[in-house]
Amino acid sequence: MKTALITGASVGIGAAFAKELASRKIDVVLVARSQDKLEQLAEKLRSQYNIKAHVIPQDLTQPEATQLVFDAVSQQGLTIDLLINNAGFGDYGTFADRPLTKQVQMIQLNITALVELTHLFLTDMKKRGAGAIVNIASIAGYQPLPYCSVYAGTKAFVLNFTEALWAENKDSGVRLLVVCPGPTESNFFVAAEFPQTFSGGQNYTTAEEVVKDTLNALEKDFSTLVTGGFTNQFIVNLPRFFPRDTIVSLVEKQFKPKK
Ligand SMILES: NC(=O)c1ccc[n+]([C@@H]2O[C@H](COP(=O)([O-])OP(=O)(O)OC[C@H]3O[C@@H](n4cnc5c(N)ncnc54)[C@H](OP(=O)(O)O)[C@@H]3O)[C@@H](O)[C@H]2O)c1
């Protein structure tokens, strides 16, 4: 593998992917909105690891944004061996009281941009008979999540979509992997506007752990990875043993905003 493209690479899990891949001598293409942060990271990776680091600043909620990213990659003569669709955000609160624009932008980033980039790069990879695509979902994709209803819906989509593509492409030479992290230290909870007092009640993992587990799972050609150990495995398996309304009522109590 020579070159990886990572969306949402300016901070958090995406930046951790960029650092780990660069340390393995893989060139990186960094995509996010914050040009300054991307340039700083790219410069650091070039000097620290002697790799090529390209920056494509782009707001992936904008129409045509994914095609612009694909065209920029082609114009620079790059071949993407690994695509990591990591950019995403959530939103906390009662659905009807939250801004509609934020919900729609979330669907555009977490679903539409991910589907478009997957289609654009998968088509190329299949022609070459090689490549890999990692889509970042969440353990929130395994059950409905009151007060994060749209977010959980987007992640359920990413989980189902990617597992289906994994099976479709088993003999194509292209690997697909969907990764479902649990709570992970990053800017995610600030961007989602969770109150500072909110606690998911579980231990947070680091972005670096998510990255390490992902790259191991990719080597083994798993379809799906739930990161974060036993607690997260327990959570994602609960819906197999209880009625759906029992699960969603329990989660509603846990996530209900405190007065
Ligand atoms: N942290 C967790 O607990 C957790 C758990 C499960 C799943 N996840 C998933 O992990 C992924 C990474 O999240 P994170 O935890 O690393 O959160 P983060 O620290 O908030 O990083 C989000 C990244 O997405 C980029 N981004 C946001 N809006 C964008 C847009 N419109 N266009 C392009 N890029 C955009 C951000 O960069 P700019 O602001 O520079 O654009 C940033 O690089 C997300 O898909 C998230 O849903 C996170």
mmCIF file of C-alpha atoms and ligand atoms in Angstrom:
data_model
loop_
_atom_site.group_PDB
_atom_site.id
_atom_site.type_symbol
_atom_site.label_atom_id
_atom_site.label_comp_id
_atom_site.label_asym_id
_atom_site.label_seq_id
_atom_site.Cartn_x
_atom_site.Cartn_y
_atom_site.Cartn_z
ATOM 1 C CA MET A 1 0.000 0.000 0.000
ATOM 2 C CA LYS A 2 1.402 3.357 -1.020
ATOM 3 C CA THR A 3 -1.183 6.142 -0.590
ATOM 4 C CA ALA A 4 -4.142 6.622 1.780
ATOM 5 C CA LEU A 5 -6.835 9.301 1.639
ATOM 6 C CA ILE A 6 -8.385 10.185 5.002
ATOM 7 C CA THR A 7 -11.435 12.406 5.440
ATOM 8 C CA GLY A 8 -11.815 14.309 8.690
ATOM 9 C CA ALA A 9 -8.037 14.225 9.029
ATOM 10 C CA SER A 10 -7.561 17.590 10.775
ATOM 11 C CA VAL A 11 -8.100 16.285 14.347
ATOM 12 C CA GLY A 12 -9.290 13.270 16.336
ATOM 13 C CA ILE A 13 -9.469 9.768 14.893
ATOM 14 C CA GLY A 14 -8.690 10.976 11.347
ATOM 15 C CA ALA A 15 -5.472 12.736 12.426
ATOM 16 C CA ALA A 16 -4.491 9.596 14.376
ATOM 17 C CA PHE A 17 -4.949 7.512 11.191
ATOM 18 C CA ALA A 18 -2.758 9.959 9.268
ATOM 19 C CA LYS A 19 0.026 9.774 11.881
ATOM 20 C CA GLU A 20 -0.017 5.971 12.141
ATOM 21 C CA LEU A 21 -0.063 5.443 8.361
ATOM 22 C CA ALA A 22 2.722 7.992 7.837
ATOM 23 C CA SER A 23 4.791 6.200 10.485
ATOM 24 C CA ARG A 24 4.355 3.047 8.344
ATOM 25 C CA LYS A 25 5.779 4.992 5.350
ATOM 26 C CA ILE A 26 2.424 5.380 3.599
ATOM 27 C CA ASP A 27 1.802 8.689 1.766
ATOM 28 C CA VAL A 28 -1.343 10.494 2.893
ATOM 29 C CA VAL A 29 -3.991 12.773 1.377
ATOM 30 C CA LEU A 30 -5.673 14.778 4.126
ATOM 31 C CA VAL A 31 -9.229 16.106 3.679
ATOM 32 C CA ALA A 32 -11.260 18.325 6.049
ATOM 33 C CA ARG A 33 -12.422 21.961 6.243
ATOM 34 C CA SER A 34 -9.619 23.390 8.425
ATOM 35 C CA GLN A 35 -6.869 24.115 5.917
ATOM 36 C CA ASP A 36 -4.471 25.465 8.564
ATOM 37 C CA LYS A 37 -4.689 22.321 10.709
ATOM 38 C CA LEU A 38 -4.296 20.070 7.649
ATOM 39 C CA GLU A 39 -1.218 22.011 6.430
ATOM 40 C CA GLN A 40 0.366 21.862 9.903
ATOM 41 C CA LEU A 41 -0.220 18.124 10.187
ATOM 42 C CA ALA A 42 1.026 17.491 6.636
ATOM 43 C CA GLU A 43 4.220 19.438 7.294
ATOM 44 C CA LYS A 44 4.825 17.532 10.535
ATOM 45 C CA LEU A 45 4.320 14.162 8.827
ATOM 46 C CA ARG A 46 6.602 15.075 5.892
ATOM 47 C CA SER A 47 9.457 16.123 8.157
ATOM 48 C CA GLN A 48 8.983 13.371 10.757
ATOM 49 C CA TYR A 49 8.479 10.402 8.420
ATOM 50 C CA ASN A 50 9.852 11.542 5.055
ATOM 51 C CA ILE A 51 6.584 10.713 3.244
ATOM 52 C CA LYS A 52 4.418 12.699 0.818
ATOM 53 C CA ALA A 53 1.464 14.435 2.494
ATOM 54 C CA HIS A 54 -1.129 16.219 0.347
ATOM 55 C CA VAL A 55 -3.854 18.531 1.597
ATOM 56 C CA ILE A 56 -7.315 18.949 0.063
ATOM 57 C CA PRO A 57 -9.369 21.441 2.085
ATOM 58 C CA GLN A 58 -13.032 20.721 1.443
ATOM 59 C CA ASP A 59 -16.393 21.014 3.175
ATOM 60 C CA LEU A 60 -17.853 17.619 2.329
ATOM 61 C CA THR A 61 -21.431 18.750 3.003
ATOM 62 C CA GLN A 62 -21.288 20.929 -0.120
ATOM 63 C CA PRO A 63 -22.711 19.688 -3.432
ATOM 64 C CA GLU A 64 -19.969 18.476 -5.806
ATOM 65 C CA ALA A 65 -17.425 18.399 -2.917
ATOM 66 C CA THR A 66 -16.656 14.698 -3.294
ATOM 67 C CA GLN A 67 -16.199 14.994 -7.063
ATOM 68 C CA LEU A 68 -13.816 17.927 -6.426
ATOM 69 C CA VAL A 69 -11.794 15.740 -4.045
ATOM 70 C CA PHE A 70 -11.703 12.902 -6.599
ATOM 71 C CA ASP A 71 -10.662 15.309 -9.378
ATOM 72 C CA ALA A 72 -7.940 16.884 -7.213
ATOM 73 C CA VAL A 73 -6.522 13.417 -6.530
ATOM 74 C CA SER A 74 -6.580 12.546 -10.258
ATOM 75 C CA GLN A 75 -5.010 15.877 -11.258
ATOM 76 C CA GLN A 76 -2.109 15.225 -8.886
ATOM 77 C CA GLY A 77 -1.607 11.819 -10.538
ATOM 78 C CA LEU A 78 -2.272 9.947 -7.283
ATOM 79 C CA THR A 79 -3.640 6.434 -6.935
ATOM 80 C CA ILE A 80 -5.531 5.863 -3.685
ATOM 81 C CA ASP A 81 -4.862 2.418 -2.214
ATOM 82 C CA LEU A 82 -6.737 3.031 1.037
ATOM 83 C CA LEU A 83 -9.753 5.319 1.499
ATOM 84 C CA ILE A 84 -10.776 6.085 5.073
ATOM 85 C CA ASN A 85 -14.216 7.694 5.240
ATOM 86 C CA ASN A 86 -13.876 9.073 8.748
ATOM 87 C CA ALA A 87 -15.350 12.618 8.644
ATOM 88 C CA GLY A 88 -18.560 12.763 10.619
ATOM 89 C CA PHE A 89 -20.359 14.497 13.454
ATOM 90 C CA GLY A 90 -23.317 14.039 15.788
ATOM 91 C CA ASP A 91 -25.858 16.212 17.565
ATOM 92 C CA TYR A 92 -27.339 15.855 21.039
ATOM 93 C CA GLY A 93 -30.840 16.847 22.091
ATOM 94 C CA THR A 94 -34.553 16.354 21.479
ATOM 95 C CA PHE A 95 -34.934 16.012 17.707
ATOM 96 C CA ALA A 96 -37.832 18.482 17.291
ATOM 97 C CA ASP A 97 -35.949 21.152 19.288
ATOM 98 C CA ARG A 98 -32.646 20.874 17.431
ATOM 99 C CA PRO A 99 -31.820 22.885 14.271
ATOM 100 C CA LEU A 100 -32.968 21.082 11.139
ATOM 101 C CA THR A 101 -30.016 22.409 9.108
ATOM 102 C CA LYS A 102 -27.551 20.585 11.367
ATOM 103 C CA GLN A 103 -29.467 17.307 10.983
ATOM 104 C CA VAL A 104 -29.492 17.595 7.177
ATOM 105 C CA GLN A 105 -25.780 18.498 7.059
ATOM 106 C CA MET A 106 -25.084 15.470 9.260
ATOM 107 C CA ILE A 107 -26.859 13.214 6.768
ATOM 108 C CA GLN A 108 -24.923 14.878 3.924
ATOM 109 C CA LEU A 109 -21.554 14.294 5.618
ATOM 110 C CA ASN A 110 -22.102 10.983 7.426
ATOM 111 C CA ILE A 111 -24.041 9.327 4.573
ATOM 112 C CA THR A 112 -24.071 11.178 1.228
ATOM 113 C CA ALA A 113 -20.389 12.139 1.073
ATOM 114 C CA LEU A 114 -19.383 8.671 2.331
ATOM 115 C CA VAL A 115 -21.492 6.920 -0.325
ATOM 116 C CA GLU A 116 -20.175 9.218 -3.083
ATOM 117 C CA LEU A 117 -16.513 8.809 -2.133
ATOM 118 C CA THR A 118 -16.965 5.055 -1.754
ATOM 119 C CA HIS A 119 -18.492 4.862 -5.247
ATOM 120 C CA LEU A 120 -15.871 7.084 -6.888
ATOM 121 C CA PHE A 121 -12.863 5.271 -5.414
ATOM 122 C CA LEU A 122 -14.315 1.733 -5.367
ATOM 123 C CA THR A 123 -14.916 1.896 -9.130
ATOM 124 C CA ASP A 124 -11.229 2.711 -9.636
ATOM 125 C CA MET A 125 -10.036 0.084 -7.153
ATOM 126 C CA LYS A 126 -12.136 -2.640 -8.787
ATOM 127 C CA LYS A 127 -10.575 -1.861 -12.168
ATOM 128 C CA ARG A 128 -7.157 -2.357 -10.578
ATOM 129 C CA GLY A 129 -8.321 -5.396 -8.588
ATOM 130 C CA ALA A 130 -6.770 -3.918 -5.437
ATOM 131 C CA GLY A 131 -7.423 -1.426 -2.675
ATOM 132 C CA ALA A 132 -9.262 -0.997 0.609
ATOM 133 C CA ILE A 133 -12.025 1.204 1.992
ATOM 134 C CA VAL A 134 -12.620 1.764 5.707
ATOM 135 C CA ASN A 135 -15.890 3.416 6.717
ATOM 136 C CA ILE A 136 -16.197 4.738 10.251
ATOM 137 C CA ALA A 137 -19.598 4.018 11.795
ATOM 138 C CA SER A 138 -20.177 3.745 15.560
ATOM 139 C CA ILE A 139 -21.607 1.412 18.188
ATOM 140 C CA ALA A 140 -24.521 3.895 17.939
ATOM 141 C CA GLY A 141 -25.342 2.164 14.643
ATOM 142 C CA TYR A 142 -26.504 -1.000 16.416
ATOM 143 C CA GLN A 143 -29.619 0.419 18.084
ATOM 144 C CA PRO A 144 -31.808 3.542 18.036
ATOM 145 C CA LEU A 145 -30.364 6.336 20.183
ATOM 146 C CA PRO A 146 -32.923 8.786 21.581
ATOM 147 C CA TYR A 147 -31.519 12.360 21.684
ATOM 148 C CA CYS A 148 -28.988 11.371 18.992
ATOM 149 C CA SER A 149 -31.642 9.950 16.681
ATOM 150 C CA VAL A 150 -30.341 11.186 13.332
ATOM 151 C CA TYR A 151 -26.721 10.390 14.226
ATOM 152 C CA ALA A 152 -27.543 6.799 15.184
ATOM 153 C CA GLY A 153 -29.570 6.470 11.973
ATOM 154 C CA THR A 154 -26.626 7.642 9.865
ATOM 155 C CA LYS A 155 -24.302 5.160 11.561
ATOM 156 C CA ALA A 156 -26.796 2.284 11.123
ATOM 157 C CA PHE A 157 -26.721 3.153 7.420
ATOM 158 C CA VAL A 158 -22.908 3.128 7.284
ATOM 159 C CA LEU A 159 -22.812 -0.237 9.075
ATOM 160 C CA ASN A 160 -25.370 -1.922 6.770
ATOM 161 C CA PHE A 161 -24.051 -0.313 3.596
ATOM 162 C CA THR A 162 -20.435 -1.296 4.214
ATOM 163 C CA GLU A 163 -21.177 -4.873 5.278
ATOM 164 C CA ALA A 164 -23.208 -5.324 2.081
ATOM 165 C CA LEU A 165 -20.302 -3.979 -0.009
ATOM 166 C CA TRP A 166 -17.845 -6.240 1.837
ATOM 167 C CA ALA A 167 -19.863 -9.256 0.691
ATOM 168 C CA GLU A 168 -20.359 -7.887 -2.857
ATOM 169 C CA ASN A 169 -16.639 -7.334 -3.308
ATOM 170 C CA LYS A 170 -15.191 -10.434 -1.656
ATOM 171 C CA ASP A 171 -13.689 -11.708 -4.899
ATOM 172 C CA SER A 172 -12.783 -8.310 -6.383
ATOM 173 C CA GLY A 173 -9.445 -7.786 -4.660
ATOM 174 C CA VAL A 174 -10.891 -4.753 -2.823
ATOM 175 C CA ARG A 175 -11.337 -4.967 0.955
ATOM 176 C CA LEU A 176 -14.104 -3.171 2.804
ATOM 177 C CA LEU A 177 -14.231 -2.704 6.554
ATOM 178 C CA VAL A 178 -16.716 -0.897 8.765
ATOM 179 C CA VAL A 179 -15.395 0.266 12.129
ATOM 180 C CA CYS A 180 -17.699 0.908 15.088
ATOM 181 C CA PRO A 181 -15.897 2.785 17.837
ATOM 182 C CA GLY A 182 -17.427 3.376 21.244
ATOM 183 C CA PRO A 183 -16.772 6.639 23.100
ATOM 184 C CA THR A 184 -13.349 7.876 22.002
ATOM 185 C CA GLU A 185 -11.329 10.890 23.184
ATOM 186 C CA SER A 186 -11.721 13.590 20.496
ATOM 187 C CA ASN A 187 -13.631 16.774 19.708
ATOM 188 C CA PHE A 188 -16.721 14.702 18.848
ATOM 189 C CA PHE A 189 -18.729 15.423 22.014
ATOM 190 C CA VAL A 190 -18.063 19.179 21.779
ATOM 191 C CA ALA A 191 -19.122 19.284 18.100
ATOM 192 C CA ALA A 192 -22.264 17.292 18.996
ATOM 193 C CA GLU A 193 -23.032 19.809 21.783
ATOM 194 C CA PHE A 194 -23.245 17.257 24.571
ATOM 195 C CA PRO A 195 -23.316 19.005 27.973
ATOM 196 C CA GLN A 196 -19.943 18.856 29.744
ATOM 197 C CA THR A 197 -21.581 16.858 32.526
ATOM 198 C CA PHE A 198 -22.738 14.125 30.132
ATOM 199 C CA SER A 199 -21.175 10.737 30.646
ATOM 200 C CA GLY A 200 -21.893 7.717 28.518
ATOM 201 C CA GLY A 201 -20.991 5.739 31.644
ATOM 202 C CA GLN A 202 -18.212 3.847 29.910
ATOM 203 C CA ASN A 203 -14.482 4.101 29.654
ATOM 204 C CA TYR A 204 -13.287 6.205 26.742
ATOM 205 C CA THR A 205 -10.646 4.772 24.446
ATOM 206 C CA THR A 206 -8.032 6.780 22.593
ATOM 207 C CA ALA A 207 -8.078 7.541 18.880
ATOM 208 C CA GLU A 208 -4.748 5.703 18.625
ATOM 209 C CA GLU A 209 -6.350 2.474 19.944
ATOM 210 C CA VAL A 210 -9.147 2.747 17.348
ATOM 211 C CA VAL A 211 -6.537 3.168 14.603
ATOM 212 C CA LYS A 212 -4.363 0.261 15.769
ATOM 213 C CA ASP A 213 -7.351 -2.117 15.993
ATOM 214 C CA THR A 214 -8.625 -0.950 12.584
ATOM 215 C CA LEU A 215 -5.363 -1.617 10.776
ATOM 216 C CA ASN A 216 -5.156 -5.089 12.384
ATOM 217 C CA ALA A 217 -8.743 -5.900 11.326
ATOM 218 C CA LEU A 218 -8.038 -4.707 7.786
ATOM 219 C CA GLU A 219 -5.133 -7.147 7.501
ATOM 220 C CA LYS A 220 -7.448 -9.988 8.579
ATOM 221 C CA ASP A 221 -10.142 -8.959 6.046
ATOM 222 C CA PHE A 222 -12.882 -8.636 8.705
ATOM 223 C CA SER A 223 -16.134 -7.039 7.491
ATOM 224 C CA THR A 224 -16.874 -5.347 10.821
ATOM 225 C CA LEU A 225 -14.906 -4.172 13.823
ATOM 226 C CA VAL A 226 -16.304 -3.022 17.165
ATOM 227 C CA THR A 227 -13.466 -1.323 19.030
ATOM 228 C CA GLY A 228 -13.089 -0.732 22.762
ATOM 229 C CA GLY A 229 -13.261 -4.189 24.318
ATOM 230 C CA PHE A 230 -15.916 -6.080 26.275
ATOM 231 C CA THR A 231 -18.243 -3.177 27.216
ATOM 232 C CA ASN A 232 -18.800 -2.210 23.601
ATOM 233 C CA GLN A 233 -19.241 -5.855 22.532
ATOM 234 C CA PHE A 234 -21.879 -6.202 25.262
ATOM 235 C CA ILE A 235 -23.727 -3.053 24.097
ATOM 236 C CA VAL A 236 -23.866 -4.029 20.429
ATOM 237 C CA ASN A 237 -25.131 -7.530 21.278
ATOM 238 C CA LEU A 238 -27.965 -6.404 23.605
ATOM 239 C CA PRO A 239 -30.511 -5.977 20.758
ATOM 240 C CA ARG A 240 -30.152 -9.695 19.991
ATOM 241 C CA PHE A 241 -31.595 -10.674 23.389
ATOM 242 C CA PHE A 242 -34.230 -8.022 24.219
ATOM 243 C CA PRO A 243 -37.296 -6.618 22.438
ATOM 244 C CA ARG A 244 -36.543 -3.415 20.522
ATOM 245 C CA ASP A 245 -38.877 -1.259 22.637
ATOM 246 C CA THR A 246 -37.160 -2.474 25.846
ATOM 247 C CA ILE A 247 -33.740 -1.491 24.505
ATOM 248 C CA VAL A 248 -34.797 1.914 23.210
ATOM 249 C CA SER A 249 -36.609 2.731 26.480
ATOM 250 C CA LEU A 250 -33.483 1.861 28.493
ATOM 251 C CA VAL A 251 -31.285 3.985 26.253
ATOM 252 C CA GLU A 252 -33.782 6.873 26.423
ATOM 253 C CA LYS A 253 -33.389 6.981 30.219
ATOM 254 C CA GLN A 254 -29.603 6.950 29.966
ATOM 255 C CA PHE A 255 -29.410 9.721 27.349
ATOM 256 C CA LYS A 256 -32.281 11.961 28.541
ATOM 257 C CA PRO A 257 -31.058 15.564 28.982
ATOM 258 C CA LYS A 258 -30.864 16.503 32.673
ATOM 259 C CA LYS A 259 -33.131 19.401 33.668
HETATM 260 N N1 LIG B 1 -15.307 10.163 19.277
HETATM 261 C C1 LIG B 1 -16.215 9.220 19.459
HETATM 262 O O1 LIG B 1 -16.621 8.930 20.602
HETATM 263 C C2 LIG B 1 -16.744 8.451 18.274
HETATM 264 C C3 LIG B 1 -17.435 7.252 18.523
HETATM 265 C C4 LIG B 1 -17.932 6.532 17.440
HETATM 266 C C5 LIG B 1 -17.736 6.986 16.155
HETATM 267 N N2 LIG B 1 -17.069 8.172 15.934
HETATM 268 C C6 LIG B 1 -16.915 8.620 14.547
HETATM 269 O O2 LIG B 1 -15.539 8.820 14.282
HETATM 270 C C7 LIG B 1 -15.391 9.757 13.216
HETATM 271 C C8 LIG B 1 -14.337 10.779 13.598
HETATM 272 O O3 LIG B 1 -14.805 11.532 14.703
HETATM 273 P P1 LIG B 1 -13.853 12.090 15.853
HETATM 274 O O4 LIG B 1 -14.229 11.412 17.103
HETATM 275 O O5 LIG B 1 -12.437 12.077 15.432
HETATM 276 O O6 LIG B 1 -14.433 13.577 15.933
HETATM 277 P P2 LIG B 1 -13.752 15.015 15.715
HETATM 278 O O7 LIG B 1 -12.550 15.113 16.592
HETATM 279 O O8 LIG B 1 -14.867 15.982 15.917
HETATM 280 O O9 LIG B 1 -13.275 15.002 14.182
HETATM 281 C C9 LIG B 1 -14.194 15.114 13.130
HETATM 282 C C10 LIG B 1 -13.447 15.343 11.832
HETATM 283 O O10 LIG B 1 -14.394 15.505 10.762
HETATM 284 C C11 LIG B 1 -14.091 16.703 10.052
HETATM 285 N N3 LIG B 1 -15.301 17.331 9.533
HETATM 286 C C12 LIG B 1 -16.378 17.770 10.229
HETATM 287 N N4 LIG B 1 -17.267 18.346 9.412
HETATM 288 C C13 LIG B 1 -16.740 18.259 8.159
HETATM 289 C C14 LIG B 1 -17.187 18.688 6.876
HETATM 290 N N5 LIG B 1 -18.354 19.333 6.713
HETATM 291 N N6 LIG B 1 -16.411 18.443 5.795
HETATM 292 C C15 LIG B 1 -15.204 17.794 5.949
HETATM 293 N N7 LIG B 1 -14.746 17.371 7.133
HETATM 294 C C16 LIG B 1 -15.504 17.599 8.228
HETATM 295 C C17 LIG B 1 -13.414 17.603 11.103
HETATM 296 O O11 LIG B 1 -12.549 18.543 10.496
HETATM 297 P P3 LIG B 1 -12.899 20.081 10.176
HETATM 298 O O12 LIG B 1 -13.659 20.622 11.347
HETATM 299 O O13 LIG B 1 -11.559 20.667 9.976
HETATM 300 O O14 LIG B 1 -13.696 20.037 8.918
HETATM 301 C C18 LIG B 1 -12.580 16.579 11.865
HETATM 302 O O15 LIG B 1 -11.369 16.356 11.190
HETATM 303 C C19 LIG B 1 -16.789 10.342 12.976
HETATM 304 O O16 LIG B 1 -17.371 9.729 11.855
HETATM 305 C C20 LIG B 1 -17.556 9.964 14.241
HETATM 306 O O17 LIG B 1 -18.944 9.843 14.016
HETATM 307 C C21 LIG B 1 -16.561 8.896 16.969
#
